[in-house]
Coordinates of C-alpha atoms and ligand atoms in Angstrom, one line a residue:
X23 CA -34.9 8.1 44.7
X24 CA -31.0 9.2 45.6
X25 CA -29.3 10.5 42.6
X26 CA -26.5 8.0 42.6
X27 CA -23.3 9.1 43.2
X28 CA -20.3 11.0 41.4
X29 CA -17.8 8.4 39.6
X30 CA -14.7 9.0 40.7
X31 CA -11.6 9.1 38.3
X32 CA -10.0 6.6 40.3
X33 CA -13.2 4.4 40.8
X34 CA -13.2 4.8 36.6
X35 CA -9.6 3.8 36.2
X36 CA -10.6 0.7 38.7
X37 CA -13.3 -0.4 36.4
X38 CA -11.8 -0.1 33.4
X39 CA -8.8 -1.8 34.4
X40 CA -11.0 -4.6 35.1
X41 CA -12.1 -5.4 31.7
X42 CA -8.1 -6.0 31.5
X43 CA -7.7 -8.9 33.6
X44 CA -4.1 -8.9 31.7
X45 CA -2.7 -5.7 33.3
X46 CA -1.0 -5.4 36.2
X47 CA -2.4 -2.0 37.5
X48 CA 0.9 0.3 36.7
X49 CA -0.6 2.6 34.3
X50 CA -3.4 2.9 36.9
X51 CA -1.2 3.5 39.3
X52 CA 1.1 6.0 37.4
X53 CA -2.1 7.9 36.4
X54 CA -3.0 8.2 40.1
X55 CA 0.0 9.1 40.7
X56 CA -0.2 11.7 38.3
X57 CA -3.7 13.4 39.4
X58 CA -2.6 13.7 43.3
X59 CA 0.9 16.1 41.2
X60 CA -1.9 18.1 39.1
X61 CA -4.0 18.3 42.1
X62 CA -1.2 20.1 44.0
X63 CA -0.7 22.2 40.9
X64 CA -4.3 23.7 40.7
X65 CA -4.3 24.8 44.4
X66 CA -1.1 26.5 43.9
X67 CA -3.0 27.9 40.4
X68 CA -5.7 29.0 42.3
X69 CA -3.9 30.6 44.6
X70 CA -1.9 32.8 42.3
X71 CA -3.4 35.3 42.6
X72 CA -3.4 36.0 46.4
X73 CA 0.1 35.9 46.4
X74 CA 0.7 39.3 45.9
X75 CA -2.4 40.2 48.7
X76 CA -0.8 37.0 51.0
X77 CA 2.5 38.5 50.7
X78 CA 3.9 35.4 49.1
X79 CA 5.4 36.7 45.7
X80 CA 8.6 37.4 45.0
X81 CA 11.9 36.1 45.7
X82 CA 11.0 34.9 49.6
X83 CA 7.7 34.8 51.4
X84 CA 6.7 35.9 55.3
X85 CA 8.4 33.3 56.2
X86 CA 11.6 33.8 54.2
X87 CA 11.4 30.7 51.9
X88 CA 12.3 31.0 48.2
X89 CA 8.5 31.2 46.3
X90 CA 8.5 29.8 43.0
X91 CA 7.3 30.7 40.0
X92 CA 4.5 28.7 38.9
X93 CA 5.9 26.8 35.9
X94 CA 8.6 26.2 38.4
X95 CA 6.8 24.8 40.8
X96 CA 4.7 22.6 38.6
X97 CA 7.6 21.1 36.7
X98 CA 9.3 20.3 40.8
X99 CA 5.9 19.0 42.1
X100 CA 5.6 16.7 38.9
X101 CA 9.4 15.8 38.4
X102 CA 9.6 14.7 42.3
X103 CA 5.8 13.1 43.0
X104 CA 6.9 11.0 39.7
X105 CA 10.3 10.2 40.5
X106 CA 9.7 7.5 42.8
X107 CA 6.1 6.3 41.8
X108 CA 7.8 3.1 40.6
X109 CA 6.0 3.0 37.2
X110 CA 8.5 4.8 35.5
X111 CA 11.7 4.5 33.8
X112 CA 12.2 7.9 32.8
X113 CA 11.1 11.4 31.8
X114 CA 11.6 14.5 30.0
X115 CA 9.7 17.8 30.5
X116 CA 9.1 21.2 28.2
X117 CA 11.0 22.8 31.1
X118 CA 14.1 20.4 31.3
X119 CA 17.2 20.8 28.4
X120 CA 17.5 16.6 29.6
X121 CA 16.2 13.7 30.1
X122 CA 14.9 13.5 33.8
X123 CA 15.9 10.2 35.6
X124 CA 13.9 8.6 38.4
X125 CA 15.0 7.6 41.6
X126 CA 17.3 4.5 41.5
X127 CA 15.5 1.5 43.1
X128 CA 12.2 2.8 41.4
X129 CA 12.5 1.9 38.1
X130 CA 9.3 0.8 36.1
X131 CA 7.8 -0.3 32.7
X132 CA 6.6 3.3 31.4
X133 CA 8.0 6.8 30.5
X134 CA 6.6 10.0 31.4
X135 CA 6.9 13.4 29.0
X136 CA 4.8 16.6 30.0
X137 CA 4.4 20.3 29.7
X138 CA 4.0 21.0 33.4
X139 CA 2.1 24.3 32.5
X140 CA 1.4 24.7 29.0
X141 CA 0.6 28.4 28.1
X142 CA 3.2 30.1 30.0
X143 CA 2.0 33.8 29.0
X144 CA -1.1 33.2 30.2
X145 CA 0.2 32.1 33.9
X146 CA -0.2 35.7 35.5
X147 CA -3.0 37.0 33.6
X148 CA -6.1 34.4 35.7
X149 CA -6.4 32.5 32.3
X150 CA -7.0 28.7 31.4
X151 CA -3.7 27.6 31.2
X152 CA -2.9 23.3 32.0
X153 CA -0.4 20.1 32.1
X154 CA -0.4 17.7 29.2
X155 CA 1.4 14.7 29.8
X156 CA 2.0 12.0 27.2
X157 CA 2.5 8.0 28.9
X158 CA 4.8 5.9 26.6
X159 CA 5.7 2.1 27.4
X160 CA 9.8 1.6 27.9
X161 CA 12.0 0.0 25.0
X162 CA 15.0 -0.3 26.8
X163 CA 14.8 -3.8 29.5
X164 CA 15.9 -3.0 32.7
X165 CA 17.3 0.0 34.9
X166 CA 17.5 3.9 33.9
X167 CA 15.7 4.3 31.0
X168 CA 17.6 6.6 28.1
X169 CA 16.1 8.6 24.6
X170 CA 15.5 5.5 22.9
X171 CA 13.0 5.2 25.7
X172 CA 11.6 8.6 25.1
X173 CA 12.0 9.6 21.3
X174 CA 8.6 7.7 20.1
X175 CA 6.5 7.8 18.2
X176 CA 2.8 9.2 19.0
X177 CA 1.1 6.0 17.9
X178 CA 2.8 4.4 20.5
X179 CA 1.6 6.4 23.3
X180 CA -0.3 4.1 25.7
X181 CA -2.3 7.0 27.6
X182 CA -2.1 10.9 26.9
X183 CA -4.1 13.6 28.7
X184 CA -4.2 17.3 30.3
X185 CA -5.6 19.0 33.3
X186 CA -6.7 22.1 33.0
X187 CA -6.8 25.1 35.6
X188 CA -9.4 27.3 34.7
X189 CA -12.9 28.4 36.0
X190 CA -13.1 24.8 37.3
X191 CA -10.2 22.2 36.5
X192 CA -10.6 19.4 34.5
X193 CA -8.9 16.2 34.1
X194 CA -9.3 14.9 30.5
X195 CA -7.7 11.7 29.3
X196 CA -7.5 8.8 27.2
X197 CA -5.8 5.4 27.4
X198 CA -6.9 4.3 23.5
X199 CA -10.4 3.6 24.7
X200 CA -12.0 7.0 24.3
X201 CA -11.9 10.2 26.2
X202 CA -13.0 10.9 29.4
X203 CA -13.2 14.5 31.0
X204 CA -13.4 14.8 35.1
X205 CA -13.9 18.0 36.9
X206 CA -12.3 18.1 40.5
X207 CA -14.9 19.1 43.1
X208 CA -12.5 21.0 45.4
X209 CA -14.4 20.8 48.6
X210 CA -13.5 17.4 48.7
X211 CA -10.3 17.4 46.2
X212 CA -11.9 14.5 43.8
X213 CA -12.3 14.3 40.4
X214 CA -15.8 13.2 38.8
X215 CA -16.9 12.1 35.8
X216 CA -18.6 14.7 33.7
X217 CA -17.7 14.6 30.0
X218 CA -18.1 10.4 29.7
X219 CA -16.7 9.7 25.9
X220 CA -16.1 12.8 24.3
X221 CA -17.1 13.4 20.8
X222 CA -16.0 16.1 19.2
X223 CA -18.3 17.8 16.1
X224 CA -17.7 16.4 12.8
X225 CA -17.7 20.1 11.8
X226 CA -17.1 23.1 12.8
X227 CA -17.4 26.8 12.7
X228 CA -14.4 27.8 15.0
X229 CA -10.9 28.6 13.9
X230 CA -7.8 29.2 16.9
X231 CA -4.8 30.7 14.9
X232 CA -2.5 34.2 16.2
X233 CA -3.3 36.2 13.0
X234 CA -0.6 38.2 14.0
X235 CA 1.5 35.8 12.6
X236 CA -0.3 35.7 9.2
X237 CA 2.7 37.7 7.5
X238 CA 5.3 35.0 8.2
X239 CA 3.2 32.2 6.9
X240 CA 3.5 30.2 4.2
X241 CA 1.1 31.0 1.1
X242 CA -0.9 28.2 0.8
X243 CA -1.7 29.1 5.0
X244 CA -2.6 32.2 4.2
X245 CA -5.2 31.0 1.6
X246 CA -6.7 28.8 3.6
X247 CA -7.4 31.3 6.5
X248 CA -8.6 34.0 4.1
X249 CA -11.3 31.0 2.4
X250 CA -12.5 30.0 6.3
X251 CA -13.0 34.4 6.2
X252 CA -15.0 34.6 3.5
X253 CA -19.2 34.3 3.6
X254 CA -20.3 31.0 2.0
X255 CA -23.7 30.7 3.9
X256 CA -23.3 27.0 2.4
X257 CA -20.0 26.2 3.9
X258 CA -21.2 27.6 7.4
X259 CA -18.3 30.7 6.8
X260 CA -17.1 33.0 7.6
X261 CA -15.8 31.0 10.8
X262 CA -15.5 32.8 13.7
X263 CA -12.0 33.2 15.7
X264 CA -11.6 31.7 19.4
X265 CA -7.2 31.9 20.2
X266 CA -6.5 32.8 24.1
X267 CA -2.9 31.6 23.5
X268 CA -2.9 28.4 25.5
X269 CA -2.7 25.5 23.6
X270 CA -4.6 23.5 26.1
X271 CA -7.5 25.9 26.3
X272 CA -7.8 26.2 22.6
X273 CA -7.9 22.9 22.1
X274 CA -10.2 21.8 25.3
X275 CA -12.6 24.4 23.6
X276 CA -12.5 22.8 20.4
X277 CA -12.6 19.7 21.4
X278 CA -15.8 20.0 23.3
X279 CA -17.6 22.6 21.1
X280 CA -15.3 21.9 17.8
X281 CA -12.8 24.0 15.8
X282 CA -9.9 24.2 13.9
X283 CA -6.6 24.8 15.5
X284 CA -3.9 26.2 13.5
X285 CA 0.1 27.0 14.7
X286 CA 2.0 26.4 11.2
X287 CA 5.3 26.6 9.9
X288 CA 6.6 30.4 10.1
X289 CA 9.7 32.5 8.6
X290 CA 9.2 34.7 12.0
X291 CA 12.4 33.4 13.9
X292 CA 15.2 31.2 11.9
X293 CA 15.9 29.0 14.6
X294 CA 12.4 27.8 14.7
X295 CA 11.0 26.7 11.0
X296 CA 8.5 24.3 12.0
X297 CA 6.3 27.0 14.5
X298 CA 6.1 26.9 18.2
X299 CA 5.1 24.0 19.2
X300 CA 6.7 20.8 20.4
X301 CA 5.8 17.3 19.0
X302 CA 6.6 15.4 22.6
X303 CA 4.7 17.5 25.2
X304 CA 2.0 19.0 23.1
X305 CA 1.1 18.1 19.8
X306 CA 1.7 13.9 19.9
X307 CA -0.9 13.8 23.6
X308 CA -3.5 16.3 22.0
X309 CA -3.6 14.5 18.8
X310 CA -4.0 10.8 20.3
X311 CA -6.9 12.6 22.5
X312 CA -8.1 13.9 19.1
X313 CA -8.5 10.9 17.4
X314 CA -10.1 9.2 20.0
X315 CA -12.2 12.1 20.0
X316 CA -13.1 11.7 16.2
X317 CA -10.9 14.2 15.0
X318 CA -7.6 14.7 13.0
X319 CA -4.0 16.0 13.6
X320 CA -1.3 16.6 11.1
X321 CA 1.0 18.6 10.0
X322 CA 0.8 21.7 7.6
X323 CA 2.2 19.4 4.9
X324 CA -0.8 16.7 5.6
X325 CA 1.8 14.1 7.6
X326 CA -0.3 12.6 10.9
X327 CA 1.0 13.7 14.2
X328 CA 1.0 10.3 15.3
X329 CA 3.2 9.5 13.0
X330 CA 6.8 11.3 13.7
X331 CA 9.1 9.6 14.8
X332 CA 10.8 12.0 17.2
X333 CA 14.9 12.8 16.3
X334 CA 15.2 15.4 19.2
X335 CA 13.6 15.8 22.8
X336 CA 12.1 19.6 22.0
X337 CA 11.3 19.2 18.8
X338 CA 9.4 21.5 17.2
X339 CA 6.2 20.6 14.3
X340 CA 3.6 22.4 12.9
X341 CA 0.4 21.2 14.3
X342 CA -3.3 21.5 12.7
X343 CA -5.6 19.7 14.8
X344 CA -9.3 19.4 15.6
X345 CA -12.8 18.5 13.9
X346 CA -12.1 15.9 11.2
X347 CA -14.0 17.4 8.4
X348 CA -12.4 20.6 8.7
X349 CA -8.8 19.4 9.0
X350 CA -9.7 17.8 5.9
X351 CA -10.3 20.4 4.2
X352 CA -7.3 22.2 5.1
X353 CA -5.4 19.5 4.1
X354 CA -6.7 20.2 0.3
X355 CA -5.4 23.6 0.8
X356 CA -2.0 22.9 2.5
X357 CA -1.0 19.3 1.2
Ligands
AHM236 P1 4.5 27.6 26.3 O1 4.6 26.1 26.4 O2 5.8 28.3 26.6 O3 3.4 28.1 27.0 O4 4.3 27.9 24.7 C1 3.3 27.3 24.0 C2 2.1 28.2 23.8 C3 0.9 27.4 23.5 O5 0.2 27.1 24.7 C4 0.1 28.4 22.6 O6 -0.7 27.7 21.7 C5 1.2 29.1 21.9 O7 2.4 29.1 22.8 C6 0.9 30.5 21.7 O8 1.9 31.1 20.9 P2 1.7 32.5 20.2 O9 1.8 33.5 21.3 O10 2.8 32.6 19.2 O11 0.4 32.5 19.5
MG237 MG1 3.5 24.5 26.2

């Protein structure tokens, strides 16, 4: 017999938007949307690193156009494709000091924030680096939408997600009913179905932290990570170390083969107490796809993710995140 065929992450979105005979097909429609911009992204990932070969880095190419820099040219493909999709109201990006408006004439019901490429020292270097995009519904009525519309919380997302460029790129999503994973065939530009309703382990045995930073922690940090060092044959320790320094390739790894993610509070740089990390673009998506994963996110003094109430479009929050009965644990350490 035929092996039957791929499903399709728009033939998935199709069916499950089915069992909703209430909705009117705009968050399928802005997720679409929203695959055709990271599609465009990954070819322009993949061919990074030709550019210099193709004679296409730089200030101009052959042709004397201006080339962009890839974070550039991811936030531009996203900013525009999403603009005028007509499901939005509004957006903000890690790239953007403001607010981004959409076109007038298309406003819609939802607002968009993402990271359009999410481990920025990674970009030159051919490793995993992704979007993460975070889909809330609007507060405001009607028109331009404004911060009200985009300082929520991350309980209220309605659909959060990333796509990841790396040996193959993967879509992974979740609209509150699980998490899917798709990896895009590129000889025919779809993405299929592979990783139906992620798990992730209970458990693990995988810590992601930069070690370098260990002398600016906080104390009680410190202890933690030296505990998850020591050898306790019982307790599965000492854990070994994945970090690569993209927070979307960290956590894809943990998420799928489990782990313990770790960027903390830090006395490194005064302007930035709470870490590195941003609640709106990366922490509030990852730890919605967390806990529909089974897992947990919260911050290093044991407050969930999901739960901040943004006061600022960039800011900052320490972020522990990954297999429940680890984060647990470090919560008995750090709380
Ligand atoms: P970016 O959005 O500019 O790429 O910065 C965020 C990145 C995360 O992907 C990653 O987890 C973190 O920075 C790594 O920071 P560090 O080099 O301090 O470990
Ligand atoms: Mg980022």
């Amino acid at each position: 017999m035929n092996k039957p065929l791929g499903v399709t992450v728009i033939r998935h979105i199709v069916d499950s938007q089915r069992l909703h005979p209430e909705a009117t097909g705009d968050l399928s429609g802005l997720l679409n949307e929203l695959i055709v911009a990271g599609k465009t992204i990954s070819a322009e990932v993949n061919m990074a690193g030709l550019a210099d070969i193709l004679g296409m880095s730089g200030k101009t190419n052959i042709q004397g156009e201006k080339v962009q820099k890839l974070d550039e040219f991811a936030n531009n493909t996203i900013k525009k494709r999403m603009a005028r999709c007509g499901y939005l109201c509004v957006m903000t990006s890690e790239e953007e000091d403001d607010i981004i408006p959409v076109e007038d004439g298309y406003e819609g019901k939802y607002t968009l924030a993402f990271d359009p490429l999410d481990g920025s020292t990674n970009i030159d270097v051919n490793v995993n680096i992704g979007t993460i995009f975070s889909v809330h519904r609007r507060r405001t009525k009607w028109g331009q939408g404004g911060w009200e519309d985009m300082l929520q919380r991350g309980r209220d997302q309605v659909a959060a997600g990333y796509i990841l460029y790396g040996s193959s790129t993967m879509l992974v999503f979740t609209t509150g009913e699980g998490v899917q994973g798709f990896t895009l065939d590129p000889s025919v530009g779809e993405f299929y179905l592979s990783h139906p309703d992620i798990r992730t382990p209970e458990r693990s045995k995988y810590l992601s932290v930069n070690e370098g930073n260990s002398h600016y922690w906080p104390e009680n940090v410190r202890r933690y990570i030296d505990a998850l060092k020591e050898k306790d044959k019982e307790k599965g320790r000492p854990y070994s170390c994945r970090y690569i320094g993209s927070l979307v390739a960290d956590f894809h790894r943990n998420l799928i083969a489990g782990g313990i993610f770790i960027y903390p509070r830090d006395n490194k740089d005064p302007e930035k107490p709470y870490g590195k990390l941003r609640l709106l673009y990366e922490a509030a998506p990852l730890a919605m796809l967390i806990e529909q994963a089974g897992g947990r996110a919260i911050t290093d003094d044991g407050i969930n993710i999901l739960d901040i109430t943004p006061d600022s479009l960039h800011q900052r929050v320490p972020l522990i995140i990954g297999s429940k009965l680890d984060v647990d644990e470090a919560e008995g350490y750090l709380g």
